[in-house]
Amino acid sequence: MNEKVDQIDKRLLRELQKDATLSQRELAERVGLSQNACWRRLKALNDAGVLTGSTARIAREKLGLNLVVFVMLRTRHHSAEWLQAFRSHVLTIPEVVDFHRIGGDYDYQLRVVTQDMATYDKVYQRLIEKVELDSVTSYFAMEAIAEDRPLPI
């Protein structure tokens, strides 16, 4: 943890993770700061790259995005050029909402959110069309028990 992030900053970050729509005044009141002190701390957290934006949590089911797939990928290619091409390709697929290089039996893990199996199949076909992969294994989520939880700060 960055030494410049103190307990008040952590309280600010916890409150923002709960509700990023709070006004600066409401946020300041919740953490026991003046509005100006709150603004200065938020600006410092932004400038330090600790805060990287503000997003809305969306109930994907309400938009018909009912299928969550964890895609495990293995490759025989590990050159910088292949990796750059692979990253660029995967990042053009909007249904890929998380993308990690991992250790273990697989090299990469994707989280794909889509409407249904037919739509996922189109994502799968697009995924494999431009880069050579050794194996692609898909795991289909049956239930989201906990999703988009706050960071433990």
CSV table of N, CA and C in Angstrom, one decimal:
chain,number,residue,atom,x,y,z
A,1,MET,N,0.9,-1.2,0.0
A,1,MET,CA,0.0,0.0,0.0
A,1,MET,C,0.9,1.2,0.0
A,2,ASN,N,0.5,2.2,-0.8
A,2,ASN,CA,1.2,3.5,-0.8
A,2,ASN,C,1.2,4.2,0.5
A,3,GLU,N,2.3,4.6,1.0
A,3,GLU,CA,2.4,5.2,2.4
A,3,GLU,C,1.6,6.5,2.4
A,4,LYS,N,1.4,7.2,1.3
A,4,LYS,CA,0.7,8.4,1.2
A,4,LYS,C,-0.9,8.2,1.4
A,5,VAL,N,-1.3,7.0,1.3
A,5,VAL,CA,-2.8,6.8,1.4
A,5,VAL,C,-3.0,6.4,2.9
A,6,ASP,N,-3.6,7.4,3.6
A,6,ASP,CA,-3.8,7.2,5.1
A,6,ASP,C,-5.2,6.7,5.4
A,7,GLN,N,-5.5,6.6,6.7
A,7,GLN,CA,-6.8,6.0,7.1
A,7,GLN,C,-8.0,6.9,6.6
A,8,ILE,N,-7.8,8.2,6.5
A,8,ILE,CA,-8.9,9.0,6.0
A,8,ILE,C,-9.1,8.7,4.5
A,9,ASP,N,-8.0,8.6,3.8
A,9,ASP,CA,-8.1,8.3,2.4
A,9,ASP,C,-8.8,7.0,2.2
A,10,LYS,N,-8.5,6.0,3.0
A,10,LYS,CA,-9.1,4.7,2.9
A,10,LYS,C,-10.6,4.7,3.2
A,11,ARG,N,-11.0,5.6,4.1
A,11,ARG,CA,-12.4,5.7,4.4
A,11,ARG,C,-13.1,6.4,3.2
A,12,LEU,N,-12.5,7.4,2.6
A,12,LEU,CA,-13.0,8.0,1.4
A,12,LEU,C,-13.2,6.9,0.3
A,13,LEU,N,-12.2,6.1,0.1
A,13,LEU,CA,-12.3,5.1,-0.9
A,13,LEU,C,-13.3,4.0,-0.7
A,14,ARG,N,-13.5,3.6,0.6
A,14,ARG,CA,-14.5,2.7,1.0
A,14,ARG,C,-15.9,3.3,0.7
A,15,GLU,N,-16.1,4.5,1.1
A,15,GLU,CA,-17.4,5.2,0.8
A,15,GLU,C,-17.7,5.3,-0.7
A,16,LEU,N,-16.7,5.7,-1.4
A,16,LEU,CA,-16.9,5.8,-2.9
A,16,LEU,C,-17.2,4.4,-3.5
A,17,GLN,N,-16.6,3.4,-3.0
A,17,GLN,CA,-16.9,2.0,-3.6
A,17,GLN,C,-18.4,1.7,-3.2
A,18,LYS,N,-18.9,2.1,-2.1
A,18,LYS,CA,-20.3,1.9,-1.8
A,18,LYS,C,-21.2,2.7,-2.7
A,19,ASP,N,-20.9,4.0,-2.9
A,19,ASP,CA,-21.8,4.8,-3.6
A,19,ASP,C,-21.0,6.0,-4.2
A,20,ALA,N,-20.6,5.9,-5.5
A,20,ALA,CA,-19.8,6.9,-6.2
A,20,ALA,C,-20.7,8.1,-6.6
A,21,THR,N,-22.0,8.0,-6.3
A,21,THR,CA,-22.9,9.2,-6.7
A,21,THR,C,-23.0,10.2,-5.6
A,22,LEU,N,-22.4,9.9,-4.4
A,22,LEU,CA,-22.4,10.9,-3.3
A,22,LEU,C,-21.9,12.2,-3.7
A,23,SER,N,-22.6,13.3,-3.3
A,23,SER,CA,-22.0,14.6,-3.5
A,23,SER,C,-20.7,14.8,-2.6
A,24,GLN,N,-19.9,15.7,-3.0
A,24,GLN,CA,-18.7,16.0,-2.2
A,24,GLN,C,-19.1,16.3,-0.8
A,25,ARG,N,-20.1,17.0,-0.6
A,25,ARG,CA,-20.6,17.4,0.8
A,25,ARG,C,-21.0,16.2,1.6
A,26,GLU,N,-21.7,15.3,0.9
A,26,GLU,CA,-22.2,14.0,1.6
A,26,GLU,C,-20.9,13.2,1.9
A,27,LEU,N,-20.0,13.1,1.0
A,27,LEU,CA,-18.8,12.3,1.2
A,27,LEU,C,-18.0,12.8,2.3
A,28,ALA,N,-17.8,14.1,2.3
A,28,ALA,CA,-17.0,14.8,3.4
A,28,ALA,C,-17.7,14.5,4.8
A,29,GLU,N,-19.0,14.6,4.9
A,29,GLU,CA,-19.7,14.4,6.1
A,29,GLU,C,-19.5,13.0,6.6
A,30,ARG,N,-19.5,12.0,5.7
A,30,ARG,CA,-19.4,10.6,6.1
A,30,ARG,C,-18.0,10.3,6.6
A,31,VAL,N,-17.0,11.0,6.2
A,31,VAL,CA,-15.6,10.7,6.6
A,31,VAL,C,-15.1,11.7,7.6
A,32,GLY,N,-15.9,12.7,8.0
A,32,GLY,CA,-15.5,13.7,9.0
A,32,GLY,C,-14.6,14.8,8.5
A,33,LEU,N,-14.7,15.2,7.2
A,33,LEU,CA,-13.9,16.3,6.7
A,33,LEU,C,-14.7,17.5,6.3
A,34,SER,N,-14.0,18.6,6.1
A,34,SER,CA,-14.7,19.7,5.4
A,34,SER,C,-14.8,19.4,4.0
A,35,GLN,N,-15.6,20.1,3.3
A,35,GLN,CA,-15.8,19.9,1.8
A,35,GLN,C,-14.5,20.2,1.1
A,36,ASN,N,-13.8,21.3,1.5
A,36,ASN,CA,-12.5,21.6,0.8
A,36,ASN,C,-11.5,20.6,1.1
A,37,ALA,N,-11.4,20.1,2.3
A,37,ALA,CA,-10.4,19.0,2.6
A,37,ALA,C,-10.7,17.7,1.8
A,38,CYS,N,-12.0,17.4,1.7
A,38,CYS,CA,-12.4,16.3,0.9
A,38,CYS,C,-12.0,16.4,-0.5
A,39,TRP,N,-12.2,17.6,-1.1
A,39,TRP,CA,-11.9,17.9,-2.5
A,39,TRP,C,-10.4,17.7,-2.7
A,40,ARG,N,-9.6,18.3,-1.8
A,40,ARG,CA,-8.1,18.2,-1.9
A,40,ARG,C,-7.6,16.7,-1.9
A,41,ARG,N,-8.2,15.9,-1.0
A,41,ARG,CA,-7.8,14.5,-0.9
A,41,ARG,C,-8.3,13.7,-2.1
A,42,LEU,N,-9.5,14.0,-2.6
A,42,LEU,CA,-9.9,13.3,-3.9
A,42,LEU,C,-9.0,13.7,-5.0
A,43,LYS,N,-8.6,15.0,-5.1
A,43,LYS,CA,-7.7,15.4,-6.2
A,43,LYS,C,-6.4,14.7,-6.1
A,44,ALA,N,-5.9,14.6,-4.9
A,44,ALA,CA,-4.6,13.9,-4.7
A,44,ALA,C,-4.7,12.4,-5.0
A,45,LEU,N,-5.8,11.8,-4.7
A,45,LEU,CA,-6.0,10.4,-5.0
A,45,LEU,C,-6.1,10.2,-6.5
A,46,ASN,N,-6.7,11.1,-7.2
A,46,ASN,CA,-6.8,11.1,-8.7
A,46,ASN,C,-5.4,11.3,-9.3
A,47,ASP,N,-4.7,12.4,-8.8
A,47,ASP,CA,-3.4,12.7,-9.3
A,47,ASP,C,-2.4,11.5,-9.1
A,48,ALA,N,-2.5,10.8,-8.0
A,48,ALA,CA,-1.7,9.7,-7.7
A,48,ALA,C,-2.0,8.4,-8.5
A,49,GLY,N,-3.2,8.4,-9.2
A,49,GLY,CA,-3.6,7.3,-9.9
A,49,GLY,C,-4.3,6.2,-9.1
A,50,VAL,N,-4.6,6.6,-7.8
A,50,VAL,CA,-5.4,5.6,-7.0
A,50,VAL,C,-6.8,5.6,-7.4
A,51,LEU,N,-7.4,6.7,-7.7
A,51,LEU,CA,-8.8,6.8,-8.3
A,51,LEU,C,-8.6,6.9,-9.8
A,52,THR,N,-9.2,6.0,-10.5
A,52,THR,CA,-9.0,6.0,-11.9
A,52,THR,C,-10.2,6.2,-12.7
A,53,GLY,N,-11.2,6.8,-12.1
A,53,GLY,CA,-12.5,7.1,-12.8
A,53,GLY,C,-13.7,6.7,-11.9
A,54,SER,N,-14.8,6.9,-12.5
A,54,SER,CA,-16.1,6.6,-11.8
A,54,SER,C,-17.0,5.9,-12.8
A,55,THR,N,-17.5,4.8,-12.4
A,55,THR,CA,-18.4,4.0,-13.3
A,55,THR,C,-19.7,3.7,-12.6
A,56,ALA,N,-20.7,3.2,-13.4
A,56,ALA,CA,-21.9,2.8,-12.8
A,56,ALA,C,-22.0,1.3,-12.8
A,57,ARG,N,-22.6,0.7,-11.8
A,57,ARG,CA,-22.8,-0.7,-11.8
A,57,ARG,C,-24.2,-0.9,-12.5
A,58,ILE,N,-24.2,-1.9,-13.4
A,58,ILE,CA,-25.3,-2.1,-14.2
A,58,ILE,C,-25.8,-3.5,-14.0
A,59,ALA,N,-27.1,-3.7,-13.8
A,59,ALA,CA,-27.7,-5.0,-13.6
A,59,ALA,C,-27.8,-5.7,-15.0
A,60,ARG,N,-26.8,-6.5,-15.3
A,60,ARG,CA,-26.6,-7.0,-16.7
A,60,ARG,C,-27.9,-7.8,-17.1
A,61,GLU,N,-28.5,-8.5,-16.1
A,61,GLU,CA,-29.7,-9.3,-16.4
A,61,GLU,C,-30.8,-8.4,-17.0
A,62,LYS,N,-30.9,-7.2,-16.5
A,62,LYS,CA,-32.0,-6.3,-16.9
A,62,LYS,C,-31.8,-5.9,-18.4
A,63,LEU,N,-30.6,-6.1,-18.9
A,63,LEU,CA,-30.3,-5.8,-20.3
A,63,LEU,C,-30.2,-7.1,-21.2
A,64,GLY,N,-30.6,-8.2,-20.6
A,64,GLY,CA,-30.6,-9.4,-21.3
A,64,GLY,C,-29.3,-10.1,-21.4
A,65,LEU,N,-28.3,-9.6,-20.6
A,65,LEU,CA,-27.0,-10.2,-20.6
A,65,LEU,C,-26.9,-11.3,-19.6
A,66,ASN,N,-27.5,-12.4,-19.9
A,66,ASN,CA,-27.7,-13.5,-18.9
A,66,ASN,C,-26.6,-14.6,-18.9
A,67,LEU,N,-25.7,-14.6,-19.8
A,67,LEU,CA,-24.6,-15.6,-19.8
A,67,LEU,C,-23.3,-15.0,-19.5
A,68,VAL,N,-22.7,-15.6,-18.5
A,68,VAL,CA,-21.3,-15.3,-18.0
A,68,VAL,C,-20.4,-16.5,-18.3
A,69,VAL,N,-19.3,-16.3,-19.0
A,69,VAL,CA,-18.5,-17.4,-19.4
A,69,VAL,C,-17.0,-17.1,-19.0
A,70,PHE,N,-16.4,-18.0,-18.3
A,70,PHE,CA,-15.0,-17.8,-17.9
A,70,PHE,C,-14.2,-18.7,-19.0
A,71,VAL,N,-13.4,-18.0,-19.7
A,71,VAL,CA,-12.7,-18.7,-20.8
A,71,VAL,C,-11.2,-18.8,-20.4
A,72,MET,N,-10.8,-20.0,-20.4
A,72,MET,CA,-9.4,-20.3,-20.1
A,72,MET,C,-8.6,-20.6,-21.4
A,73,LEU,N,-7.5,-19.9,-21.6
A,73,LEU,CA,-6.8,-20.1,-22.8
A,73,LEU,C,-5.3,-20.5,-22.6
A,74,ARG,N,-4.9,-21.4,-23.4
A,74,ARG,CA,-3.5,-21.8,-23.4
A,74,ARG,C,-2.9,-21.6,-24.8
A,75,THR,N,-1.6,-21.2,-24.8
A,75,THR,CA,-1.0,-20.9,-26.1
A,75,THR,C,0.4,-21.5,-26.0
A,76,ARG,N,1.0,-21.7,-27.2
A,76,ARG,CA,2.4,-22.1,-27.3
A,76,ARG,C,3.3,-21.0,-27.6
A,77,HIS,N,2.7,-19.8,-27.9
A,77,HIS,CA,3.4,-18.6,-28.3
A,77,HIS,C,3.5,-17.7,-27.1
A,78,HIS,N,4.8,-17.2,-26.9
A,78,HIS,CA,5.0,-16.3,-25.8
A,78,HIS,C,5.9,-15.2,-26.1
A,79,SER,N,6.0,-14.9,-27.4
A,79,SER,CA,6.9,-13.8,-27.9
A,79,SER,C,6.1,-12.5,-27.6
A,80,ALA,N,6.9,-11.4,-27.5
A,80,ALA,CA,6.3,-10.1,-27.3
A,80,ALA,C,5.4,-9.7,-28.5
A,81,GLU,N,5.8,-10.1,-29.7
A,81,GLU,CA,5.0,-9.7,-30.9
A,81,GLU,C,3.6,-10.5,-30.8
A,82,TRP,N,3.6,-11.8,-30.5
A,82,TRP,CA,2.4,-12.5,-30.5
A,82,TRP,C,1.5,-12.0,-29.4
A,83,LEU,N,2.1,-11.7,-28.2
A,83,LEU,CA,1.3,-11.2,-27.1
A,83,LEU,C,0.6,-9.8,-27.5
A,84,GLN,N,1.4,-9.0,-28.1
A,84,GLN,CA,0.8,-7.7,-28.5
A,84,GLN,C,-0.4,-7.9,-29.5
A,85,ALA,N,-0.2,-8.8,-30.5
A,85,ALA,CA,-1.3,-9.1,-31.4
A,85,ALA,C,-2.5,-9.7,-30.7
A,86,PHE,N,-2.2,-10.6,-29.8
A,86,PHE,CA,-3.3,-11.2,-29.1
A,86,PHE,C,-4.1,-10.2,-28.2
A,87,ARG,N,-3.3,-9.4,-27.5
A,87,ARG,CA,-4.0,-8.4,-26.7
A,87,ARG,C,-4.8,-7.4,-27.5
A,88,SER,N,-4.3,-7.0,-28.6
A,88,SER,CA,-5.0,-6.1,-29.5
A,88,SER,C,-6.3,-6.7,-30.0
A,89,HIS,N,-6.2,-8.0,-30.4
A,89,HIS,CA,-7.3,-8.7,-30.9
A,89,HIS,C,-8.4,-8.8,-29.8
A,90,VAL,N,-8.0,-9.3,-28.7
A,90,VAL,CA,-9.0,-9.6,-27.6
A,90,VAL,C,-9.7,-8.3,-27.2
A,91,LEU,N,-9.0,-7.2,-27.2
A,91,LEU,CA,-9.5,-5.9,-26.7
A,91,LEU,C,-10.5,-5.3,-27.7
A,92,THR,N,-10.6,-5.9,-28.9
A,92,THR,CA,-11.6,-5.4,-29.9
A,92,THR,C,-13.0,-6.1,-29.7
A,93,ILE,N,-13.0,-7.1,-28.8
A,93,ILE,CA,-14.2,-7.9,-28.5
A,93,ILE,C,-14.9,-7.3,-27.3
A,94,PRO,N,-16.0,-6.5,-27.5
A,94,PRO,CA,-16.6,-5.9,-26.3
A,94,PRO,C,-17.2,-6.8,-25.3
A,95,GLU,N,-17.6,-8.0,-25.7
A,95,GLU,CA,-18.1,-8.9,-24.7
A,95,GLU,C,-17.1,-9.4,-23.7
A,96,VAL,N,-15.8,-9.2,-24.0
A,96,VAL,CA,-14.8,-9.6,-23.0
A,96,VAL,C,-14.7,-8.5,-22.0
A,97,VAL,N,-15.2,-8.7,-20.8
A,97,VAL,CA,-15.2,-7.6,-19.8
A,97,VAL,C,-14.0,-7.7,-18.8
A,98,ASP,N,-13.3,-8.8,-18.7
A,98,ASP,CA,-12.1,-9.0,-17.9
A,98,ASP,C,-11.1,-9.8,-18.7
A,99,PHE,N,-9.9,-9.5,-18.6
A,99,PHE,CA,-8.8,-10.2,-19.4
A,99,PHE,C,-7.6,-10.2,-18.6
A,100,HIS,N,-7.1,-11.4,-18.2
A,100,HIS,CA,-6.0,-11.6,-17.3
A,100,HIS,C,-5.0,-12.5,-17.9
A,101,ARG,N,-3.7,-12.2,-17.8
A,101,ARG,CA,-2.6,-13.2,-18.0
A,101,ARG,C,-2.4,-13.9,-16.6
A,102,ILE,N,-2.4,-15.2,-16.6
A,102,ILE,CA,-2.4,-15.9,-15.3
A,102,ILE,C,-1.3,-16.9,-15.3
A,103,GLY,N,-1.0,-17.4,-14.1
A,103,GLY,CA,-0.1,-18.5,-13.9
A,103,GLY,C,-0.8,-19.8,-13.6
A,104,GLY,N,-0.2,-20.9,-13.9
A,104,GLY,CA,-0.9,-22.2,-13.7
A,104,GLY,C,-1.0,-23.0,-14.9
A,105,ASP,N,-2.1,-23.8,-15.0
A,105,ASP,CA,-2.3,-24.6,-16.2
A,105,ASP,C,-2.7,-23.9,-17.5
A,106,TYR,N,-3.2,-22.7,-17.3
A,106,TYR,CA,-3.6,-21.8,-18.4
A,106,TYR,C,-2.8,-20.6,-18.5
A,107,ASP,N,-2.8,-19.9,-19.6
A,107,ASP,CA,-2.0,-18.7,-19.8
A,107,ASP,C,-2.8,-17.4,-19.6
A,108,TYR,N,-4.1,-17.5,-20.0
A,108,TYR,CA,-5.0,-16.3,-19.9
A,108,TYR,C,-6.4,-16.7,-19.5
A,109,GLN,N,-7.1,-15.8,-18.8
A,109,GLN,CA,-8.4,-16.0,-18.4
A,109,GLN,C,-9.2,-14.8,-18.9
A,110,LEU,N,-10.4,-15.0,-19.5
A,110,LEU,CA,-11.3,-14.0,-19.9
A,110,LEU,C,-12.6,-14.2,-19.2
A,111,ARG,N,-13.3,-13.1,-18.9
A,111,ARG,CA,-14.7,-13.2,-18.5
A,111,ARG,C,-15.5,-12.5,-19.6
A,112,VAL,N,-16.4,-13.3,-20.1
A,112,VAL,CA,-17.2,-12.9,-21.3
A,112,VAL,C,-18.6,-12.8,-20.8
A,113,VAL,N,-19.3,-11.7,-21.1
A,113,VAL,CA,-20.7,-11.5,-20.7
A,113,VAL,C,-21.5,-11.3,-22.0
A,114,THR,N,-22.5,-12.1,-22.2
A,114,THR,CA,-23.3,-12.0,-23.4
A,114,THR,C,-24.7,-12.5,-23.2
A,115,GLN,N,-25.5,-12.4,-24.2
A,115,GLN,CA,-26.9,-12.7,-24.1
A,115,GLN,C,-27.2,-14.2,-23.9
A,116,ASP,N,-26.6,-15.0,-24.7
A,116,ASP,CA,-27.0,-16.5,-24.7
A,116,ASP,C,-25.9,-17.3,-25.4
A,117,MET,N,-26.1,-18.6,-25.5
A,117,MET,CA,-25.1,-19.5,-26.0
A,117,MET,C,-24.8,-19.1,-27.5
A,118,ALA,N,-25.8,-18.8,-28.3
A,118,ALA,CA,-25.5,-18.5,-29.7
A,118,ALA,C,-24.7,-17.3,-29.8
A,119,THR,N,-24.9,-16.3,-29.0
A,119,THR,CA,-24.1,-15.1,-29.0
A,119,THR,C,-22.7,-15.4,-28.5
A,120,TYR,N,-22.6,-16.2,-27.5
A,120,TYR,CA,-21.2,-16.6,-27.0
A,120,TYR,C,-20.5,-17.3,-28.1
A,121,ASP,N,-21.1,-18.2,-28.9
A,121,ASP,CA,-20.5,-18.9,-30.0
A,121,ASP,C,-19.9,-17.9,-31.0
A,122,LYS,N,-20.6,-16.8,-31.3
A,122,LYS,CA,-20.0,-15.8,-32.2
A,122,LYS,C,-18.8,-15.2,-31.6
A,123,VAL,N,-18.8,-14.9,-30.3
A,123,VAL,CA,-17.6,-14.4,-29.6
A,123,VAL,C,-16.5,-15.4,-29.7
A,124,TYR,N,-16.8,-16.6,-29.4
A,124,TYR,CA,-15.8,-17.7,-29.5
A,124,TYR,C,-15.1,-17.7,-30.9
A,125,GLN,N,-16.0,-17.7,-31.9
A,125,GLN,CA,-15.5,-17.8,-33.3
A,125,GLN,C,-14.6,-16.5,-33.6
A,126,ARG,N,-15.0,-15.4,-33.1
A,126,ARG,CA,-14.2,-14.2,-33.3
A,126,ARG,C,-12.9,-14.3,-32.6
A,127,LEU,N,-12.9,-14.8,-31.4
A,127,LEU,CA,-11.7,-15.0,-30.5
A,127,LEU,C,-10.7,-15.8,-31.2
A,128,ILE,N,-11.1,-16.9,-31.8
A,128,ILE,CA,-10.1,-17.8,-32.4
A,128,ILE,C,-9.7,-17.5,-33.9
A,129,GLU,N,-10.4,-16.6,-34.5
A,129,GLU,CA,-10.2,-16.4,-35.9
A,129,GLU,C,-8.8,-15.7,-36.3
A,130,LYS,N,-8.2,-15.0,-35.4
A,130,LYS,CA,-7.0,-14.2,-35.8
A,130,LYS,C,-5.7,-14.6,-35.1
A,131,VAL,N,-5.8,-15.4,-34.1
A,131,VAL,CA,-4.6,-15.8,-33.3
A,131,VAL,C,-4.6,-17.3,-33.1
A,132,GLU,N,-3.5,-17.9,-33.1
A,132,GLU,CA,-3.4,-19.4,-32.9
A,132,GLU,C,-3.3,-19.6,-31.4
A,133,LEU,N,-4.2,-20.5,-30.9
A,133,LEU,CA,-4.3,-20.8,-29.5
A,133,LEU,C,-4.2,-22.4,-29.4
A,134,ASP,N,-3.6,-22.8,-28.3
A,134,ASP,CA,-3.4,-24.3,-28.1
A,134,ASP,C,-4.7,-24.9,-27.6
A,135,SER,N,-5.3,-24.2,-26.7
A,135,SER,CA,-6.6,-24.7,-26.2
A,135,SER,C,-7.5,-23.6,-25.7
A,136,VAL,N,-8.8,-23.8,-25.8
A,136,VAL,CA,-9.8,-22.9,-25.3
A,136,VAL,C,-10.8,-23.7,-24.5
A,137,THR,N,-10.9,-23.4,-23.2
A,137,THR,CA,-11.9,-24.1,-22.3
A,137,THR,C,-12.8,-23.1,-21.7
A,138,SER,N,-14.1,-23.4,-21.8
A,138,SER,CA,-15.1,-22.4,-21.4
A,138,SER,C,-15.9,-23.0,-20.2
A,139,TYR,N,-16.0,-22.2,-19.2
A,139,TYR,CA,-16.8,-22.5,-18.0
A,139,TYR,C,-18.0,-21.6,-17.9
A,140,PHE,N,-19.2,-22.1,-17.8
A,140,PHE,CA,-20.4,-21.3,-17.8
A,140,PHE,C,-20.9,-21.1,-16.4
A,141,ALA,N,-21.0,-19.8,-16.0
A,141,ALA,CA,-21.5,-19.5,-14.6
A,141,ALA,C,-23.0,-19.8,-14.6
A,142,MET,N,-23.4,-20.5,-13.5
A,142,MET,CA,-24.8,-20.9,-13.3
A,142,MET,C,-25.5,-19.9,-12.4
A,143,GLU,N,-24.7,-19.2,-11.5
A,143,GLU,CA,-25.2,-18.3,-10.5
A,143,GLU,C,-24.1,-17.3,-10.1
A,144,ALA,N,-24.4,-16.1,-10.0
A,144,ALA,CA,-23.4,-15.1,-9.5
A,144,ALA,C,-23.7,-15.0,-8.0
A,145,ILE,N,-22.8,-15.5,-7.2
A,145,ILE,CA,-23.0,-15.4,-5.7
A,145,ILE,C,-22.6,-14.1,-5.2
A,146,ALA,N,-21.4,-13.6,-5.7
A,146,ALA,CA,-20.9,-12.3,-5.4
A,146,ALA,C,-20.2,-11.8,-6.6
A,147,GLU,N,-20.6,-10.6,-7.0
A,147,GLU,CA,-20.0,-10.0,-8.2
A,147,GLU,C,-19.7,-8.5,-8.0
A,148,ASP,N,-18.6,-8.1,-8.5
A,148,ASP,CA,-18.2,-6.7,-8.4
A,148,ASP,C,-18.1,-6.2,-7.0
A,149,ARG,N,-17.6,-7.0,-6.1
A,149,ARG,CA,-17.4,-6.6,-4.7
A,149,ARG,C,-16.4,-5.5,-4.6
A,150,PRO,N,-16.6,-4.7,-3.5
A,150,PRO,CA,-15.6,-3.6,-3.3
A,150,PRO,C,-14.2,-4.2,-2.9
A,151,LEU,N,-13.2,-3.5,-3.2
A,151,LEU,CA,-11.8,-3.9,-2.8
A,151,LEU,C,-11.7,-3.8,-1.3
A,152,PRO,N,-10.9,-4.7,-0.7
A,152,PRO,CA,-10.8,-4.8,0.8
A,152,PRO,C,-9.8,-3.8,1.3
A,153,ILE,N,-10.2,-2.5,1.4
A,153,ILE,CA,-9.3,-1.5,1.8
A,153,ILE,C,-9.7,-0.9,3.2
